[in-house]
Coordinates of C-alpha atoms and ligand atoms in Angstrom, one line a residue:
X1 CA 17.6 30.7 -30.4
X2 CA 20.6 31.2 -28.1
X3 CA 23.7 28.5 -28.0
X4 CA 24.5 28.4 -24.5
X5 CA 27.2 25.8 -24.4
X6 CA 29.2 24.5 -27.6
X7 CA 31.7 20.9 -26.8
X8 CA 33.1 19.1 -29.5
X9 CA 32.3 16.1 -30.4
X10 CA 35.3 14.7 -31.5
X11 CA 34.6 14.3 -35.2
X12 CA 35.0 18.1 -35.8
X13 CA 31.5 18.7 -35.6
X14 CA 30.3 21.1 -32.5
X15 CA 27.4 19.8 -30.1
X16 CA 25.0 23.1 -29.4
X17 CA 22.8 22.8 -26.5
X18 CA 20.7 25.2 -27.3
X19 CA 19.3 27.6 -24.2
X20 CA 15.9 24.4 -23.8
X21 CA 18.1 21.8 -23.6
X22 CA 17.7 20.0 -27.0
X23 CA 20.7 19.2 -29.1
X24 CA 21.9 20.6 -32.6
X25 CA 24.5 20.1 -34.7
X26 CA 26.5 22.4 -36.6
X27 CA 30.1 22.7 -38.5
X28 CA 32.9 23.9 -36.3
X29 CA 34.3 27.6 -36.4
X30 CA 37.8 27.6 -38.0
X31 CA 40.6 29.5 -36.8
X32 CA 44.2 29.8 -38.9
X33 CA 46.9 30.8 -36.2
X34 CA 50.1 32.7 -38.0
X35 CA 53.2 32.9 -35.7
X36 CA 55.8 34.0 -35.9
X37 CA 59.5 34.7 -33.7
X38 CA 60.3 32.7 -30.9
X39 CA 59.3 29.3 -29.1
X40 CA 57.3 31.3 -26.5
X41 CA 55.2 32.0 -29.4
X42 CA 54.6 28.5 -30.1
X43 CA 53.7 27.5 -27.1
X44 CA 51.3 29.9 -27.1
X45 CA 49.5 29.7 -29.9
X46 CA 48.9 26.1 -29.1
X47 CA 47.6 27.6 -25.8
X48 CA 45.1 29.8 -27.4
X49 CA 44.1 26.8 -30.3
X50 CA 43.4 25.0 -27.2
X51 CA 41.0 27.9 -25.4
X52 CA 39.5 28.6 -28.6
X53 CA 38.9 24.6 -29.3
X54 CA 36.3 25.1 -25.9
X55 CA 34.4 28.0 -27.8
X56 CA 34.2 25.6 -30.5
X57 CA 36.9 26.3 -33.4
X58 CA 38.8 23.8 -35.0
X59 CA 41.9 24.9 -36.3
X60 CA 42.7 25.2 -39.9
X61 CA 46.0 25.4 -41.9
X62 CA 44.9 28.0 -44.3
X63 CA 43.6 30.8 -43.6
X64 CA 41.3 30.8 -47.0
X65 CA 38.6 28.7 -45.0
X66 CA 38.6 30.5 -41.4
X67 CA 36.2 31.9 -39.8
X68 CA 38.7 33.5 -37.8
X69 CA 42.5 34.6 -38.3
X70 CA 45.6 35.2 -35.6
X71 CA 48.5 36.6 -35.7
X72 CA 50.7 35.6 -33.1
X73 CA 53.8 38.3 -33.7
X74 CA 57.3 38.8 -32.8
X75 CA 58.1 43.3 -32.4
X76 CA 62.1 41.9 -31.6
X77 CA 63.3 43.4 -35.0
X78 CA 61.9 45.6 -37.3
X79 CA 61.2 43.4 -39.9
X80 CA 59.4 40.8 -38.4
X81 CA 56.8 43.3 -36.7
X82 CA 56.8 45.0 -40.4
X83 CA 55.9 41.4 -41.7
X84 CA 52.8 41.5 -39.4
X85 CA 51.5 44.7 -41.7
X86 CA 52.0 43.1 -45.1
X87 CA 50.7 39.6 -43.7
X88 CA 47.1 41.6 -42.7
X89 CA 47.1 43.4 -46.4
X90 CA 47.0 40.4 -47.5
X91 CA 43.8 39.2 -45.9
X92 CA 42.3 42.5 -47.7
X93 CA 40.1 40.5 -50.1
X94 CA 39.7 37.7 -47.8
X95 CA 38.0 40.1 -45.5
X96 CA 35.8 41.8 -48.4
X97 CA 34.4 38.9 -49.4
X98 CA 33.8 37.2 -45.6
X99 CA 32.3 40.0 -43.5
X100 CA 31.9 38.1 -41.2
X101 CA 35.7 36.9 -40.8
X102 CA 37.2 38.1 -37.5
X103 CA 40.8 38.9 -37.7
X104 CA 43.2 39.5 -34.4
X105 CA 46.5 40.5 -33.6
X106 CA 47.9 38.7 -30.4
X107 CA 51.6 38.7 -29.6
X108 CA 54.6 40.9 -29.0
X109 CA 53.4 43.5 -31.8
X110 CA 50.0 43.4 -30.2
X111 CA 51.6 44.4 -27.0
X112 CA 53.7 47.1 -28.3
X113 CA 51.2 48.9 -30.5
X114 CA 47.6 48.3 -29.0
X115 CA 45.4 50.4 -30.7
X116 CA 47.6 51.8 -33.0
X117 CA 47.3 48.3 -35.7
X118 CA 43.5 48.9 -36.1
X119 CA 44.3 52.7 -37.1
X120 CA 47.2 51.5 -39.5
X121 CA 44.9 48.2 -40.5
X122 CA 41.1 49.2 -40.0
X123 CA 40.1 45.8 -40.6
X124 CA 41.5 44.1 -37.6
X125 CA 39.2 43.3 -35.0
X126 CA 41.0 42.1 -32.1
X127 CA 44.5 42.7 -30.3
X128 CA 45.4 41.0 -27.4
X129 CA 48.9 41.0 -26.0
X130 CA 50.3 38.3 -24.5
X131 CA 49.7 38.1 -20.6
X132 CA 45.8 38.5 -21.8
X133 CA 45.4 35.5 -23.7
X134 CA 43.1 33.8 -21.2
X135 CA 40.9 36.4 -21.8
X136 CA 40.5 35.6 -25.7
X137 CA 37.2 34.0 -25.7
X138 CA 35.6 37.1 -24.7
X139 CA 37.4 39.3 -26.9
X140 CA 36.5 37.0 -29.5
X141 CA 32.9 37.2 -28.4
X142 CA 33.4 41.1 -28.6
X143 CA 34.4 41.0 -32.1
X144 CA 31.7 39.0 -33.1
X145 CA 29.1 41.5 -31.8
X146 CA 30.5 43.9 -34.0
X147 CA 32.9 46.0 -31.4
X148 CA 36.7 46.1 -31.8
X149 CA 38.5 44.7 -28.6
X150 CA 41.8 45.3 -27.1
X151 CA 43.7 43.8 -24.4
X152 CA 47.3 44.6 -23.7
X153 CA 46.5 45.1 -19.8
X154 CA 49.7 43.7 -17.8
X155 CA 46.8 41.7 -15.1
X156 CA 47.5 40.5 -11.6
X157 CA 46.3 36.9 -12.5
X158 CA 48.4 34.1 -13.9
X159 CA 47.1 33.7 -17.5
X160 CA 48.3 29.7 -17.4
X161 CA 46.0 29.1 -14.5
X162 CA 43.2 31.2 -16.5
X163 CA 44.0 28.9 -19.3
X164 CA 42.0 25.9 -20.0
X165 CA 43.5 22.7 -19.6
X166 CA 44.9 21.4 -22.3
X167 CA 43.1 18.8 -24.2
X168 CA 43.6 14.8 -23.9
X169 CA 44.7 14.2 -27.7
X170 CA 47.5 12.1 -27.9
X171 CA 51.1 14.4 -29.0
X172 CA 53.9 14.2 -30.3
X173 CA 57.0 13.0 -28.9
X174 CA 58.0 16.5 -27.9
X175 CA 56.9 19.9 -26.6
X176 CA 57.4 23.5 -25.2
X177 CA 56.8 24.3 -21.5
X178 CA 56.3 27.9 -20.3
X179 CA 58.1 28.2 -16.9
X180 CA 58.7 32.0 -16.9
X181 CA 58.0 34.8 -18.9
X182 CA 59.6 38.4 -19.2
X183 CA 62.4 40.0 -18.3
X184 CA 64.2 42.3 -15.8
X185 CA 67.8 42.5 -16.8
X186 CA 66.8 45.8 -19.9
X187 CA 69.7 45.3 -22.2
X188 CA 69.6 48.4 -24.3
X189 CA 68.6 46.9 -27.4
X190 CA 65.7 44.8 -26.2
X191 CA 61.9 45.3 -26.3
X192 CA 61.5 42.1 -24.5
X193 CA 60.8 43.4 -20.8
X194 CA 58.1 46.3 -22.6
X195 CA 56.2 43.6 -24.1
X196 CA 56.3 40.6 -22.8
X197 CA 56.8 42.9 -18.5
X198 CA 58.5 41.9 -15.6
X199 CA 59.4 38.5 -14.7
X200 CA 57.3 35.7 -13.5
X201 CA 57.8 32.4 -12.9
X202 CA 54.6 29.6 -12.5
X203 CA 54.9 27.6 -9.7
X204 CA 56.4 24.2 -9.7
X205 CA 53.2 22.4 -9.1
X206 CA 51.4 24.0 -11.7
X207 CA 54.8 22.7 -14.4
X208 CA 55.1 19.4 -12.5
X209 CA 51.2 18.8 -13.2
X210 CA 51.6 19.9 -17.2
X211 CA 54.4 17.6 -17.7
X212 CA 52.6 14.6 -16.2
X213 CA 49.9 15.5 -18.5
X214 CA 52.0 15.9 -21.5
X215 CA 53.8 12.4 -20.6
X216 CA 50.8 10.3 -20.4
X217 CA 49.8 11.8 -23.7
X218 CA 52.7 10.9 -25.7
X219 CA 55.5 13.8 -25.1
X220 CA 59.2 12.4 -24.7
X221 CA 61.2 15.6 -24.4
X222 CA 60.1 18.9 -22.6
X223 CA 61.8 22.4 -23.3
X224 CA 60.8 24.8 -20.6
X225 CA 61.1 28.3 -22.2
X226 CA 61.3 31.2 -20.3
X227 CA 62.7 34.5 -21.7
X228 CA 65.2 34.5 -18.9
X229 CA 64.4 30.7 -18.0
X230 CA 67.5 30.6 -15.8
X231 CA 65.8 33.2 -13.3
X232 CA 63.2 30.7 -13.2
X233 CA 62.0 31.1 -9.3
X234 CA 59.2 29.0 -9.1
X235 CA 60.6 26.6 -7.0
X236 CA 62.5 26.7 -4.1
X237 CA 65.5 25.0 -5.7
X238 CA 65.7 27.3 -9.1
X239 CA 65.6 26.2 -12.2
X240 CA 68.4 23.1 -11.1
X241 CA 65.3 22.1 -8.9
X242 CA 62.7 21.6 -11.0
X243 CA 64.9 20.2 -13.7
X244 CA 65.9 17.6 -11.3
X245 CA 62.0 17.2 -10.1
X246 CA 60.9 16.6 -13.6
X247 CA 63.4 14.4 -13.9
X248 CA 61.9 11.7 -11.2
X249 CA 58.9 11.7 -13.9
X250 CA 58.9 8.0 -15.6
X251 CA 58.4 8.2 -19.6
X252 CA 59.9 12.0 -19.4
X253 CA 63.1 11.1 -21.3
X254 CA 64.7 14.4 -22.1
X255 CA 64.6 17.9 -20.5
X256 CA 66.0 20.8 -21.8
X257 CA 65.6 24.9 -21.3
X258 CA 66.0 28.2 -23.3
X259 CA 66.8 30.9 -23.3
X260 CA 69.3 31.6 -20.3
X261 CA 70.8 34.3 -19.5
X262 CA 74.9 34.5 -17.9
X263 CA 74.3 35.8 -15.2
X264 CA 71.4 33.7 -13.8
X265 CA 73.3 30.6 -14.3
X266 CA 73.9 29.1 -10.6
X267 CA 75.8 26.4 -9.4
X268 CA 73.0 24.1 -9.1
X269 CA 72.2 24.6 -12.5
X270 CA 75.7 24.1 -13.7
X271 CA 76.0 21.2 -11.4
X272 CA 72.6 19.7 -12.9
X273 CA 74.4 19.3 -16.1
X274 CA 76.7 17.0 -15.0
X275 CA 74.1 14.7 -12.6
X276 CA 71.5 14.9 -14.4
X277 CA 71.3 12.2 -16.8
X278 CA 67.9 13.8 -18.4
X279 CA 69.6 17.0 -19.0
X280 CA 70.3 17.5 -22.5
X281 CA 74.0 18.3 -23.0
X282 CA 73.0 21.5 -25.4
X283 CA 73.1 24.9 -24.0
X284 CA 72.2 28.1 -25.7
X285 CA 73.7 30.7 -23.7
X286 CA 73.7 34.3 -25.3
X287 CA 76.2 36.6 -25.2
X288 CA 76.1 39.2 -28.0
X289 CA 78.9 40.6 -28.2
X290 CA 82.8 40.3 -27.2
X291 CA 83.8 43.5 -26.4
X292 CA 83.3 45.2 -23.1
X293 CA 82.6 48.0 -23.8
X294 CA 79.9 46.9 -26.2
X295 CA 78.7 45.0 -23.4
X296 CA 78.8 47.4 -21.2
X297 CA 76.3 49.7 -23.3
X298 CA 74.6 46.8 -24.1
X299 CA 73.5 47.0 -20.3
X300 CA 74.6 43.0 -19.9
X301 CA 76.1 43.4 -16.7
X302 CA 78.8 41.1 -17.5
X303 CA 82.3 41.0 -19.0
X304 CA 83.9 38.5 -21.7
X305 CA 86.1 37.2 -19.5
X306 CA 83.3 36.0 -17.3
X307 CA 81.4 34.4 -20.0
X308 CA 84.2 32.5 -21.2
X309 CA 85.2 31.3 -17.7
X310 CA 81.5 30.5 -17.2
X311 CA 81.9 28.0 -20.1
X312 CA 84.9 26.5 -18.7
X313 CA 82.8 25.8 -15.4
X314 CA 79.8 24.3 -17.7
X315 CA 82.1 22.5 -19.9
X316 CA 84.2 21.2 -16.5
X317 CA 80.7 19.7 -15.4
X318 CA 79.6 18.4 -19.0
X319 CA 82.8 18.2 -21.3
X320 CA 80.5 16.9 -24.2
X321 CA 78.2 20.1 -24.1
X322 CA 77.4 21.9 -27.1
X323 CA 76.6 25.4 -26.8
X324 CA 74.4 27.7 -28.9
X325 CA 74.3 31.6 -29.0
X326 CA 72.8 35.0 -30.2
X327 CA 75.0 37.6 -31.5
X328 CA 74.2 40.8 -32.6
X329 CA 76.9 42.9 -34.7
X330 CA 76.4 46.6 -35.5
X331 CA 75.3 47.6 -31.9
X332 CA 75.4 51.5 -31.8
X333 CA 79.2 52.5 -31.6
X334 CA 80.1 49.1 -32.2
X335 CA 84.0 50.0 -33.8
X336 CA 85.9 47.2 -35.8
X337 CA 87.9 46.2 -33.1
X338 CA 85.2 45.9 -31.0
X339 CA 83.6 43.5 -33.4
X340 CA 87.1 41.5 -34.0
X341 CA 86.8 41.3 -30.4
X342 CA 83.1 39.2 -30.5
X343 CA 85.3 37.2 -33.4
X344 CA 87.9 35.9 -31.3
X345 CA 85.5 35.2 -28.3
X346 CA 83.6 32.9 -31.0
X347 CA 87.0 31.6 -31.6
X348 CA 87.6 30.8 -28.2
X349 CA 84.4 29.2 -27.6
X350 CA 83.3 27.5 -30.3
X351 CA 79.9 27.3 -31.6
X352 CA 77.4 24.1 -32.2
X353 CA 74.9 26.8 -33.7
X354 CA 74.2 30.1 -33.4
X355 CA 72.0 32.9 -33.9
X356 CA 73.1 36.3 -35.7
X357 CA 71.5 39.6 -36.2
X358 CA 72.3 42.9 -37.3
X359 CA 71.1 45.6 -34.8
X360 CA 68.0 46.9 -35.2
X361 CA 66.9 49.8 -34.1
X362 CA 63.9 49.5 -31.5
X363 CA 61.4 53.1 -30.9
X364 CA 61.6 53.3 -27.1
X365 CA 65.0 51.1 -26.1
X366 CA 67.6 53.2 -24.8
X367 CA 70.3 52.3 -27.8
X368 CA 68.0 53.3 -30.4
X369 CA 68.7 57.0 -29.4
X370 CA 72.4 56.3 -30.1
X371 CA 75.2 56.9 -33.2
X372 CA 74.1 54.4 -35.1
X373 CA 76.6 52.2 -37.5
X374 CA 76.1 52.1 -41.0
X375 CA 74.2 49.4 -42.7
X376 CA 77.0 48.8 -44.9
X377 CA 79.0 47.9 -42.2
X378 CA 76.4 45.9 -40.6
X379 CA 76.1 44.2 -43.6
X380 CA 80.1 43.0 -43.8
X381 CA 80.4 42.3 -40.5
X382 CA 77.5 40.1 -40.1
X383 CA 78.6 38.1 -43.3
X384 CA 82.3 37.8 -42.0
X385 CA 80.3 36.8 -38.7
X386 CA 78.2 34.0 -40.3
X387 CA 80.8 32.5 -42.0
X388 CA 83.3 32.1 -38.9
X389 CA 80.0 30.5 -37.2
X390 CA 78.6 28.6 -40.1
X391 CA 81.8 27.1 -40.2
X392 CA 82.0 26.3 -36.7
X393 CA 78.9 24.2 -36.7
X394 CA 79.9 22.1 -39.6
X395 CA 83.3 21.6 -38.0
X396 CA 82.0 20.3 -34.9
X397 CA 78.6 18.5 -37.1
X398 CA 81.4 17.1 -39.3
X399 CA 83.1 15.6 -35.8
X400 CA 80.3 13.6 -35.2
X401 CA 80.7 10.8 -37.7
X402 CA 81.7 7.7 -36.2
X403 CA 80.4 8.8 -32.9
X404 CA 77.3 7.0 -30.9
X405 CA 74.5 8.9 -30.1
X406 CA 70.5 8.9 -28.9
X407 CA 67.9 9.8 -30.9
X408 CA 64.7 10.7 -30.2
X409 CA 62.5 8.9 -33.1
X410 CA 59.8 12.4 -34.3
X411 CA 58.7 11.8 -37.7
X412 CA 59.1 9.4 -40.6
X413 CA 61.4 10.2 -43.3
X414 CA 60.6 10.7 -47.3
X415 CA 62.6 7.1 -48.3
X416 CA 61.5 4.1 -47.3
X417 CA 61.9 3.1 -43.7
X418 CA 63.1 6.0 -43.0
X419 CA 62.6 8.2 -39.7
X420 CA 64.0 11.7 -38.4
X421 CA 64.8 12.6 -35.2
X422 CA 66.9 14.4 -32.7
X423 CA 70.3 13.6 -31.4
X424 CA 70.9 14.4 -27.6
X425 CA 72.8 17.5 -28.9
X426 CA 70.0 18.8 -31.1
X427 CA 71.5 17.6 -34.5
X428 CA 68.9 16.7 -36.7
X429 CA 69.9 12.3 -37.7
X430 CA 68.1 10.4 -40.5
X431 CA 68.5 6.8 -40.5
X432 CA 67.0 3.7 -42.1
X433 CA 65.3 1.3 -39.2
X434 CA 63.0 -1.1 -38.7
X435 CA 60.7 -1.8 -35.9
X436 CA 61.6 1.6 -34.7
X437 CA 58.5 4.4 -33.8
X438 CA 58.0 7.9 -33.5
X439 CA 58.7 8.7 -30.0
X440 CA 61.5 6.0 -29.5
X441 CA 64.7 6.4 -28.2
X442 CA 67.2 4.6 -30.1
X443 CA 70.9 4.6 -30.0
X444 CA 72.6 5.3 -33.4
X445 CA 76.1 5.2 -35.0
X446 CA 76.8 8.5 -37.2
X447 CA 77.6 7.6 -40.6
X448 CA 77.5 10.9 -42.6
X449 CA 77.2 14.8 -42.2
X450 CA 75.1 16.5 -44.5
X451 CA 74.7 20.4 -44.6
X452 CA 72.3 20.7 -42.3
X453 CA 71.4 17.1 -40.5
X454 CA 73.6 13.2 -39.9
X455 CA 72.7 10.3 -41.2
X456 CA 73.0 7.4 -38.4
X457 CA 72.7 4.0 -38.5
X458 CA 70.8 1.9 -35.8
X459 CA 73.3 0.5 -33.4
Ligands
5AD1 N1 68.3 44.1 -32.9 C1 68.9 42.9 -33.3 N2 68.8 41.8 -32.6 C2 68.1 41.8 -31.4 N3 67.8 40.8 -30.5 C3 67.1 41.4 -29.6 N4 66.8 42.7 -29.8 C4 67.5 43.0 -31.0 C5 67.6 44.2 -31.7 N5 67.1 45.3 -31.4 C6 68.3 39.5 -30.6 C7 69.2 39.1 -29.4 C8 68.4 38.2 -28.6 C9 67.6 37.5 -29.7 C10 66.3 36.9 -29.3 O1 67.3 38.6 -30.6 O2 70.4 38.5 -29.9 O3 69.1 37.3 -27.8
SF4_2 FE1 66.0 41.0 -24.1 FE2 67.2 38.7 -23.2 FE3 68.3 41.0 -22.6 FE4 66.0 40.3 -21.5 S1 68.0 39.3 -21.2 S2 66.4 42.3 -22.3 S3 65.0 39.2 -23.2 S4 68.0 40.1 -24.7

């Protein structure tokens, strides 16, 4: 007998119509999707549940049940694409006692190391990077017929227009939008434009038409990601224009956009955040480092100086705005000074939350041939960085209480009556309400900062 066409039927049980027409029932595959890293990766793997869902798996949150297992990876540090190999020797016994379990590695790692995972882990199956994910239901079909599959091809077509639509299930009140992916801009440290390629935006009409859908089915709050989501050039306006089109959308509440790079950020944009009501007033804005000359071999094509007065200008337009970064300390040749200079920038700005990292050396990026620091050193000056930022956010979370803010209503909290959402600045707010739902904008009066979230009360 040979299944020609598999739908779900809602229940979680398939619908086979077998090659004469007649109907049979049988369980649904299961898939368990690992991912790690950024929000990219997110949104993708809820892409490739979704094209998987049409070749009939459910998906499972263990992976001790599935039929199949993903790795959706993140090759940005060392460690987290050396979690990737202890993650598959775990599956070891899994795999010995389930021949018939498929295993893949999709994602940044994927990309990077292609073939080179099924000699180091002879058990995986499949490895698809991440412009070929449209392409995953025949790799998946590959695997099953016994042959290993790899895709890390770089291909012409759009993979979001290869994609199949997302499903009609009611969501959550909010979600990830791809605009653009990759990057162009090669700072030295970076493995970003090698994996994930040049830049690309989707067209406007093609984002426009996801959001709509995403609206009608529940969603609130929309992030468009992008690597370099500022470069966004899918429509005619830049990234300021299709904020401000997805802003005419009625039941769209909240937009907001990561990861943006200085140098990209227009006047339109800037100008966006202070007429455009939807526009979250949360920015994070990377800069890495203080020094210039750390800058400059960080390939970053832009000074202190012009960072800082690029947050006067944003500030100017949206006083309120709280901004977000990514530092990395330790760069190669990084001296103390130099990193006393990435403190006192910190000082100047002044943090809502931030991202830190000591360097990490990447195979292939230009600063990984480089004198490199000691890890010692690393090690002090990303502690001494952590606690200057650490104690910026809770200065500024701290500031809060007794202010009014919006939240968008996600989930319901462990006491009674109580829900958890998102403040317009990101803060995570618990209060006690009534007749309040998920995906309901409330305004709230801050009561109390905790370590890591507010407590409001319903205004
Ligand atoms: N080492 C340490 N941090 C890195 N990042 C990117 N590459 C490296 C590296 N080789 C950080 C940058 C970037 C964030 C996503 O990850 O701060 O903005
Ligand atoms: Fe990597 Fe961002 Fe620099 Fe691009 S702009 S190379 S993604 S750090």
């Amino acid at each position: 007998m040979r299944y020609v066409r598999p739908l779900m039927d809602g229940r979680g049980a398939v619908r086979l119509f077998c090659a004469n027409g007649s109907l049979t029932m049988s369980t649904p595959k299961k898939l368990y999707i690992k991912t790690y890293g950024c929000q990219m990766n997110v949104y993708d793997s809820e892409r490739m549940a979704e094209a998987m869902g049409g070749e009939g798996y459910v998906q499972t949150d263990t992976p001790d049940d599935a039929d199949m297992i993903l790795l959706n990876t993140c090759h940005i540090r060392e460690k987290a694409a050396e979690k990737v190999y202890s993650e598959l020797g775990r599956y070891k016994g899994l795999k010995a006692e389930k021949p018939d379990l498929k295993i893949g590695v999709a994602g940044c790692v994927a990309q990077a190391e292609g073939q080179e995972i099924m000699r180091r882990q002879p058990m995986v199956d499949l490895v698809v990077g991440p412009q070929s994910y449209h392409r995953l239901p025949q790799l998946e079909a590959k695997a099953r017929a016994g042959e290993k599959a790899v895709d890390t091809d770089f291909p012409e077509e759009d993979k979001f227009a290869h994609l199949k639509g997302r499903p009609k299930a009611k969501r959550g009140p909010t979600a990830f939008l791809t605009v653009q992916e990759g990057c162009d801009k090669f700072c030295a440290f970076c493995v970003v434009p090698y994996t994930r390629g040049a830049e690309v935006s989707r067209p406007s009409q093609r984002i426009m038409g996801e959001a709509r859908d995403l609206v009608e089915r529940g969603v609130r709050e929309i992030t468009l990601l992008g690597q370099n989501v500022n470069a966004y050039h899918g429509h005619e306006k830049g990234l300021g224009g299709l904020v401000r089109e997805l802003a005419t959308i009625d039941g769209l509440e909240r937009i907001r956009f990561t990861t943006s790079h200085p140098n990209d950020m227009d006047d339109d944009l800037i100008a966006a955040h202070a007429d455009c009501e939807k526009l979250m007033p949360y920015l994070h804005l990377p800069v890495q480092a203080g020094s210039d000359k750390i800058l400059k071999r960080m390939n970053r094509s832009h000074t202190a100086e012009q960072y800082i007065r690029l947050i006067e200008r944003l500030r100017e337009a949206r006083p309120d705005l709280h901004l977000s970064g990514d530092f990395i300390v330790g760069f190669p040749e990084e001296t103390e000074q130099d990193f006393l200079d990435t403190m006192a920038l910190i000082e100047e700005v002044k943090y809502g939350s931030a991202f830190s990292f000591k360097y990490s050396e990447r195979p292939g990026t230009p600063a990984a041939e480089r004198p490199q620091v000691p890890e010692d050193e690393k090690d002090d000056r990303l502690r001494r960085l952590q606690a200057l930022l650490g104690q910026q956010q809770r200065d500024l979370q701290n500031a809060m209480v007794g202010r009014e803010v919006s939240v968008l209503f996600e989930k319901k909290g462990r006491l009674p009556g109580q829900m958890i959402g998102k403040s317009e600045y990101l803060h995570a707010v618990h209060a006690v309400v009534e007749n309040v739902e998920v995906g309901e904008l409330a305004k709230v009066k801050i009561v109390a900062s905790q370590s890591n979230s507010l407590t409001g009360e319903l205004i």
